[in-house]
XYZ file of N, CA and C in Angstrom:
534
model
N -22.285 -19.841 32.560
C -22.292 -20.532 31.293
C -23.018 -19.720 30.224
N -24.129 -19.052 30.606
C -24.855 -18.240 29.631
C -23.972 -17.121 29.113
N -23.147 -16.530 29.994
C -22.275 -15.444 29.551
C -21.266 -15.958 28.540
N -20.687 -17.128 28.806
C -19.690 -17.692 27.892
C -20.304 -17.946 26.528
N -21.531 -18.446 26.501
C -22.196 -18.699 25.231
C -22.482 -17.388 24.514
N -22.867 -16.342 25.256
C -23.150 -15.049 24.650
C -21.896 -14.466 24.024
N -20.785 -14.546 24.752
C -19.530 -13.990 24.232
C -19.091 -14.769 22.998
N -19.214 -16.093 23.035
C -18.840 -16.896 21.874
C -19.735 -16.557 20.686
N -21.026 -16.364 20.935
C -21.943 -15.981 19.857
C -21.572 -14.608 19.311
N -21.211 -13.677 20.193
C -20.792 -12.345 19.756
C -19.550 -12.438 18.875
N -18.631 -13.321 19.240
C -17.425 -13.504 18.435
C -17.792 -14.019 17.053
N -18.746 -14.933 16.999
C -19.199 -15.451 15.721
C -19.801 -14.362 14.847
N -20.581 -13.481 15.460
C -21.179 -12.368 14.723
C -20.092 -11.438 14.206
N -19.109 -11.145 15.053
C -18.008 -10.277 14.641
C -17.285 -10.892 13.451
N -17.024 -12.205 13.501
C -16.341 -12.857 12.387
C -17.220 -12.880 11.143
N -18.513 -13.101 11.321
C -19.420 -13.084 10.189
C -19.423 -11.717 9.522
N -19.503 -10.669 10.324
C -19.483 -9.317 9.792
C -18.149 -9.047 9.103
N -17.072 -9.506 9.709
C -15.748 -9.298 9.115
C -15.658 -10.010 7.777
N -16.183 -11.219 7.705
C -16.150 -11.982 6.470
C -16.960 -11.319 5.377
N -18.116 -10.785 5.734
C -18.965 -10.123 4.736
C -18.289 -8.877 4.198
N -17.646 -8.116 5.053
C -16.989 -6.885 4.624
C -15.750 -7.159 3.789
N -15.109 -8.281 4.018
C -13.869 -8.588 3.316
C -14.113 -8.994 1.865
N -15.344 -9.282 1.513
C -15.660 -9.726 0.171
C -15.815 -8.556 -0.799
N -15.518 -7.339 -0.372
C -15.644 -6.190 -1.256
C -17.086 -5.733 -1.366
N -17.862 -5.947 -0.313
C -19.292 -5.662 -0.314
C -19.623 -4.201 -0.145
N -20.458 -3.909 0.841
C -21.129 -2.620 0.939
C -20.310 -1.497 1.562
N -19.128 -1.770 2.059
C -18.352 -0.683 2.653
C -17.999 0.338 1.599
N -18.148 1.595 1.966
C -17.773 2.668 1.042
C -16.799 3.587 1.735
N -15.892 4.103 0.993
C -14.933 5.064 1.539
C -14.087 4.469 2.630
N -12.831 4.308 2.405
C -11.919 3.834 3.433
C -11.842 2.326 3.536
N -12.747 1.585 2.928
C -12.702 0.148 3.094
C -11.482 -0.459 2.419
N -11.073 0.087 1.292
C -9.917 -0.487 0.627
C -8.650 -0.202 1.416
N -8.559 0.963 2.045
C -7.360 1.237 2.835
C -7.368 0.421 4.105
N -8.544 0.217 4.712
C -8.622 -0.628 5.907
C -8.277 -2.060 5.548
N -8.775 -2.527 4.392
C -8.480 -3.886 3.960
C -6.999 -4.062 3.692
N -6.376 -3.074 3.073
C -4.953 -3.160 2.784
C -4.142 -3.191 4.058
N -4.516 -2.382 5.031
C -3.772 -2.353 6.285
C -3.917 -3.668 7.015
N -5.131 -4.227 7.044
C -5.306 -5.472 7.782
C -4.641 -6.621 7.045
N -4.622 -6.596 5.735
C -3.974 -7.651 4.985
C -2.470 -7.610 5.232
N -1.890 -6.419 5.225
C -0.456 -6.296 5.452
C -0.050 -6.751 6.832
N -0.919 -6.558 7.811
C -0.575 -6.916 9.176
C -0.903 -8.344 9.519
N -1.588 -9.081 8.634
C -2.014 -10.412 9.019
C -1.039 -11.493 8.577
N 0.010 -11.143 7.880
C 0.962 -12.141 7.421
C 1.972 -12.500 8.491
N 3.103 -13.007 8.052
C 4.107 -13.464 9.002
C 4.700 -12.336 9.828
N 4.843 -11.193 9.308
C 5.388 -10.104 10.092
C 4.803 -8.792 9.641
N 4.251 -8.795 8.469
C 3.658 -7.567 7.946
C 4.750 -6.598 7.535
N 4.398 -5.651 6.756
C 5.372 -4.659 6.334
C 5.215 -3.422 7.200
N 5.866 -3.426 8.358
C 5.809 -2.295 9.262
C 4.566 -2.294 10.138
N 3.662 -3.230 9.934
C 2.431 -3.287 10.711
C 2.626 -4.259 11.866
N 2.286 -3.803 13.061
C 2.495 -4.648 14.221
C 1.457 -5.761 14.288
N 1.877 -6.918 14.790
C 0.964 -8.033 15.022
C 0.514 -7.922 16.466
N -0.757 -7.636 16.650
C -1.305 -7.459 17.987
C -1.680 -8.788 18.603
N -1.613 -8.845 19.940
C -2.160 -9.983 20.664
C -3.241 -9.456 21.601
N -3.938 -10.355 22.260
C -5.066 -9.984 23.120
C -4.633 -9.042 24.242
N -3.456 -9.256 24.797
C -2.986 -8.378 25.886
C -2.782 -6.947 25.402
N -2.193 -6.791 24.217
C -1.965 -5.449 23.667
C -3.290 -4.758 23.358
N -4.243 -5.503 22.793
C -5.559 -4.926 22.483
C -6.256 -4.517 23.781
N -6.206 -5.383 24.789
C -6.828 -5.075 26.080
C -6.215 -3.832 26.703
N -4.903 -3.716 26.620
C -4.208 -2.546 27.183
C -4.622 -1.271 26.453
N -4.640 -1.307 25.120
C -5.024 -0.126 24.345
C -6.462 0.285 24.651
N -7.332 -0.692 24.732
C -8.739 -0.429 25.001
C -8.946 0.122 26.405
N -8.301 -0.484 27.381
C -8.424 -0.029 28.769
C -7.905 1.395 28.917
N -6.747 1.674 28.326
C -6.179 3.022 28.417
C -7.094 4.057 27.763
N -7.609 3.745 26.578
C -8.476 4.698 25.869
C -9.771 4.941 26.637
N -10.379 3.878 27.141
C -11.669 4.003 27.838
C -11.529 4.713 29.180
N -10.493 4.387 29.940
C -10.333 5.035 31.247
C -9.920 6.497 31.082
N -9.110 6.780 30.071
C -8.735 8.168 29.786
C -9.971 8.991 29.410
N -10.956 8.334 28.790
C -12.182 9.015 28.355
C -13.209 9.157 29.478
N -12.914 8.594 30.649
C -13.813 8.755 31.787
C -14.609 7.523 32.193
N -14.344 6.389 31.547
C -15.035 5.155 31.916
C -14.265 4.393 32.984
N -15.001 3.637 33.781
C -14.407 2.610 34.625
C -14.970 1.293 34.127
N -14.195 0.227 34.285
C -14.649 -1.068 33.786
C -15.667 -1.673 34.752
N -16.728 -2.220 34.195
C -17.758 -2.907 34.965
C -17.304 -4.355 35.129
N -16.914 -4.722 36.338
C -16.389 -6.059 36.601
C -17.419 -7.149 36.345
N -18.700 -6.800 36.350
C -19.731 -7.808 36.113
C -20.034 -7.968 34.621
N -19.286 -7.277 33.765
C -19.496 -7.372 32.323
C -19.169 -8.763 31.801
N -19.423 -8.974 30.536
C -19.207 -10.277 29.906
C -17.744 -10.689 30.008
N -17.534 -11.923 30.432
C -16.193 -12.477 30.542
C -15.918 -13.374 29.342
N -14.708 -13.339 28.850
C -14.312 -14.162 27.715
C -13.964 -15.560 28.238
N -14.500 -16.612 27.614
C -14.162 -17.972 28.032
C -12.656 -18.216 27.906
N -12.116 -19.039 28.794
C -10.672 -19.292 28.847
C -10.105 -19.723 27.496
N -10.837 -20.557 26.756
C -10.323 -21.060 25.484
C -10.271 -19.990 24.391
N -10.896 -18.839 24.642
C -10.892 -17.753 23.654
C -10.045 -16.555 24.081
N -9.375 -16.642 25.215
C -8.628 -15.503 25.768
C -7.578 -14.929 24.826
N -6.982 -15.764 23.970
C -5.955 -15.269 23.045
C -6.560 -14.644 21.791
N -7.877 -14.816 21.612
C -8.528 -14.395 20.378
C -9.589 -13.322 20.576
N -9.891 -12.993 21.815
C -11.010 -12.095 22.056
C -10.787 -11.273 23.318
N -11.244 -10.026 23.269
C -11.185 -9.128 24.417
C -12.569 -8.507 24.578
N -13.083 -8.535 25.803
C -14.372 -7.913 26.092
C -14.168 -6.888 27.209
N -14.666 -5.678 27.000
C -14.511 -4.604 27.980
C -15.849 -3.880 28.085
N -16.487 -3.994 29.239
C -17.780 -3.349 29.468
C -17.571 -2.158 30.383
N -18.042 -0.997 29.955
C -17.922 0.221 30.766
C -19.062 0.268 31.774
N -18.782 0.860 32.917
C -19.833 1.121 33.894
C -20.438 2.463 33.495
N -21.455 2.407 32.653
C -22.075 3.608 32.096
C -22.723 4.495 33.135
N -23.117 3.906 34.268
C -23.753 4.687 35.331
C -22.748 5.617 36.020
N -21.478 5.220 36.036
C -20.454 6.017 36.719
C -19.840 7.102 35.834
N -20.052 7.006 34.533
C -19.482 8.000 33.618
C -20.329 9.270 33.661
N -19.681 10.407 33.711
C -20.399 11.685 33.755
C -21.252 11.869 32.493
N -20.701 11.539 31.343
C -21.414 11.653 30.070
C -21.006 10.459 29.204
N -21.754 9.333 29.297
C -21.362 8.122 28.566
C -21.217 8.329 27.060
N -22.060 9.161 26.459
C -21.985 9.391 25.015
C -20.660 10.068 24.646
N -20.269 11.070 25.435
C -18.999 11.758 25.189
C -17.820 10.822 25.451
N -17.897 10.054 26.542
C -16.813 9.115 26.863
C -16.654 8.065 25.768
N -17.776 7.593 25.212
C -17.737 6.639 24.106
C -17.034 7.271 22.900
N -17.454 8.475 22.536
C -16.853 9.175 21.388
C -15.366 9.409 21.615
N -14.997 9.793 22.835
C -13.585 10.034 23.155
C -12.773 8.738 23.097
N -13.365 7.627 23.556
C -12.675 6.333 23.505
C -12.395 5.956 22.053
N -13.415 6.053 21.206
C -13.256 5.720 19.785
C -12.229 6.641 19.132
N -12.260 7.917 19.473
C -11.311 8.876 18.917
C -9.870 8.542 19.324
N -9.681 8.186 20.589
C -8.343 7.821 21.069
C -7.847 6.564 20.364
N -8.723 5.574 20.195
C -8.328 4.357 19.486
C -7.955 4.681 18.037
N -8.732 5.550 17.382
C -8.421 5.952 16.005
C -7.056 6.635 15.949
N -6.754 7.450 16.943
C -5.448 8.103 17.009
C -4.315 7.113 17.233
N -4.666 5.927 17.763
C -3.676 4.881 18.022
C -3.564 3.868 16.889
N -4.160 4.185 15.735
C -3.996 3.312 14.581
C -5.194 2.447 14.229
N -6.248 2.476 15.022
C -7.461 1.737 14.686
C -8.200 2.537 13.606
N -8.656 1.871 12.556
C -9.383 2.553 11.491
C -10.857 2.152 11.535
N -11.714 3.134 11.308
C -13.150 2.863 11.328
C -13.558 2.212 10.009
N -14.205 1.055 10.117
C -14.651 0.329 8.934
C -16.133 0.553 8.671
N -16.916 0.619 9.739
C -18.365 0.805 9.620
C -18.865 1.607 10.801
N -20.021 2.221 10.597
C -20.682 2.947 11.672
C -22.185 2.822 11.465
N -22.905 2.588 12.548
C -24.349 2.413 12.489
C -24.964 3.137 13.676
N -26.018 3.878 13.422
C -26.705 4.591 14.497
C -28.209 4.484 14.287
N -28.910 4.124 15.372
C -30.361 4.022 15.300
C -30.937 4.150 16.702
N -31.966 4.952 16.829
C -32.690 5.132 18.100
C -31.754 5.469 19.256
N -30.746 6.265 18.991
C -29.827 6.689 20.041
C -28.691 5.727 20.317
N -28.694 4.555 19.709
C -27.604 3.587 19.870
C -26.602 3.754 18.741
N -25.327 3.560 19.075
C -24.251 3.650 18.089
C -23.430 2.375 18.133
N -23.067 1.877 16.969
C -22.154 0.746 16.877
C -21.123 1.100 15.819
N -19.870 1.038 16.209
C -18.776 1.317 15.272
C -17.879 0.088 15.211
N -17.414 -0.210 14.009
C -16.464 -1.289 13.799
C -15.124 -0.655 13.472
N -14.123 -0.996 14.270
C -12.766 -0.497 14.067
C -11.857 -1.687 13.772
N -10.818 -1.453 12.979
C -9.884 -2.525 12.639
C -8.448 -2.079 12.866
N -7.652 -3.046 13.287
C -6.211 -2.826 13.417
C -5.543 -4.196 13.332
N -4.579 -4.321 12.451
C -3.918 -5.593 12.202
C -4.987 -6.629 11.868
N -4.997 -7.767 12.532
C -6.013 -8.792 12.269
C -7.205 -8.654 13.208
N -7.223 -7.611 14.018
C -8.276 -7.434 15.025
C -9.408 -6.561 14.510
N -10.610 -6.933 14.909
C -11.812 -6.151 14.622
C -12.497 -5.860 15.952
N -12.831 -4.598 16.176
C -13.423 -4.145 17.432
C -14.831 -3.612 17.182
N -15.794 -4.149 17.901
C -17.164 -3.630 17.871
C -17.320 -2.736 19.090
N -17.494 -1.455 18.874
C -17.696 -0.480 19.948
C -19.176 -0.128 19.963
N -19.874 -0.465 21.041
C -21.331 -0.275 21.118
C -21.687 0.691 22.230
N -22.522 1.665 21.901
C -22.999 2.634 22.882
C -24.526 2.631 22.868
N -25.098 2.138 23.953
C -26.557 2.100 24.111
C -26.913 2.855 25.395
N -26.407 4.060 25.534
C -26.572 4.815 26.780
C -27.625 5.910 26.680
N -28.333 6.005 25.556
C -29.310 7.083 25.382
C -30.560 6.870 26.238
N -30.915 5.635 26.524
C -32.119 5.331 27.308
C -31.796 5.132 28.780
N -32.702 4.499 29.487
C -32.499 4.289 30.922
C -31.354 3.310 31.230
N -31.101 2.367 30.323
C -30.015 1.417 30.493
C -28.751 2.023 29.894
N -27.714 2.159 30.675
C -26.458 2.764 30.216
C -25.459 1.657 29.886
N -25.548 1.080 28.695
C -24.700 -0.035 28.299
C -23.710 0.412 27.232
N -22.430 0.314 27.558
C -21.361 0.627 26.617
C -20.388 -0.549 26.655
N -20.182 -1.181 25.499
C -19.327 -2.366 25.415
C -18.351 -2.263 24.259
N -17.214 -2.904 24.451
C -16.202 -3.008 23.412
C -15.813 -4.483 23.335
N -16.010 -5.105 22.171
C -15.638 -6.506 21.990
C -14.717 -6.585 20.787
N -13.502 -7.060 21.026
C -12.510 -7.182 19.964
C -12.245 -8.656 19.698
N -12.125 -8.987 18.421
C -11.880 -10.361 18.017
C -10.763 -10.393 16.985
N -9.837 -11.332 17.173
C -8.786 -11.544 16.188
C -9.412 -12.342 15.051
N -9.430 -11.766 13.857
C -10.069 -12.412 12.712
C -9.084 -13.227 11.873
N -7.869 -13.414 12.400
C -6.890 -14.237 11.690
C -7.348 -15.694 11.636
N -6.774 -16.475 10.738
C -7.237 -17.852 10.534
C -7.152 -18.747 11.776
N -6.106 -18.584 12.591
C -5.976 -19.425 13.784
C -7.126 -19.170 14.748
N -7.417 -17.899 15.004
C -8.491 -17.560 15.934
C -9.860 -17.859 15.339
N -10.018 -17.669 14.047
C -11.296 -17.996 13.410
C -11.619 -19.469 13.625
N -10.608 -20.329 13.518
C -10.806 -21.768 13.720
C -11.166 -22.067 15.176
N -10.474 -21.424 16.120
C -10.742 -21.641 17.548
C -12.156 -21.182 17.904
N -12.561 -20.029 17.393
C -13.894 -19.487 17.684
C -14.979 -20.361 17.063
N -14.760 -20.800 15.828
C -15.746 -21.671 15.172
C -15.896 -22.979 15.944
N -14.778 -23.539 16.386
C -14.812 -24.777 17.169
C -15.563 -24.559 18.478
N -15.303 -23.442 19.151
C -15.979 -23.128 20.415
C -17.475 -22.934 20.199
N -17.851 -22.235 19.132
C -19.270 -22.026 18.827
C -19.975 -23.340 18.540
N -19.317 -24.242 17.779
C -19.911 -25.536 17.464
C -20.086 -26.367 18.739
N -19.091 -26.321 19.608
C -19.170 -27.066 20.872
C -20.326 -26.536 21.734
N -20.475 -25.220 21.819
C -21.551 -24.640 22.614
C -22.918 -24.902 21.996
N -22.971 -24.972 20.692
C -24.237 -25.226 19.998
C -24.727 -26.643 20.300
N -23.811 -27.622 20.330
C -24.207 -29.007 20.590
C -24.502 -29.259 22.058
N -23.938 -28.436 22.956
C -24.163 -28.634 24.388
C -25.398 -27.902 24.892
N -26.088 -27.154 24.031
C -27.287 -26.416 24.451
C -28.489 -27.296 24.559
């Protein structure tokens, strides 16, 4: 149950960050092109932009991460059943990767080559967090492998209105049941 609440909270943070960036705020360079691409892909069919679903995002993420040298950590955060269509969580087994930092960079690079655009990047104390966007999806790629704990996670959330409503409802339900 704690994992489900954590994943739902993470989804809320991803949506909050997505909402803040969509207001024309602090993003510099590339934000207008990322916004245009996501806007075009979020409508009924988009103009040449594919509408992704959770299975397609999971497949792209799994292929990029395993090609980069990661194996999935089966004990990683699991997405609650009610959010399966709106969220994908993929935790790398950082201990098994020969060079987690390189594998993280290679995963992000492969995703960028597959049409994901970088919206934000943050680095502090050896940790890296990158936000990538494609269609209505936003992906938080986190690398915290510089210290003794080798944690590398990828959490993708569909920021479209249907999923935003489902995630908000799930977060409210978990908040009242705590």
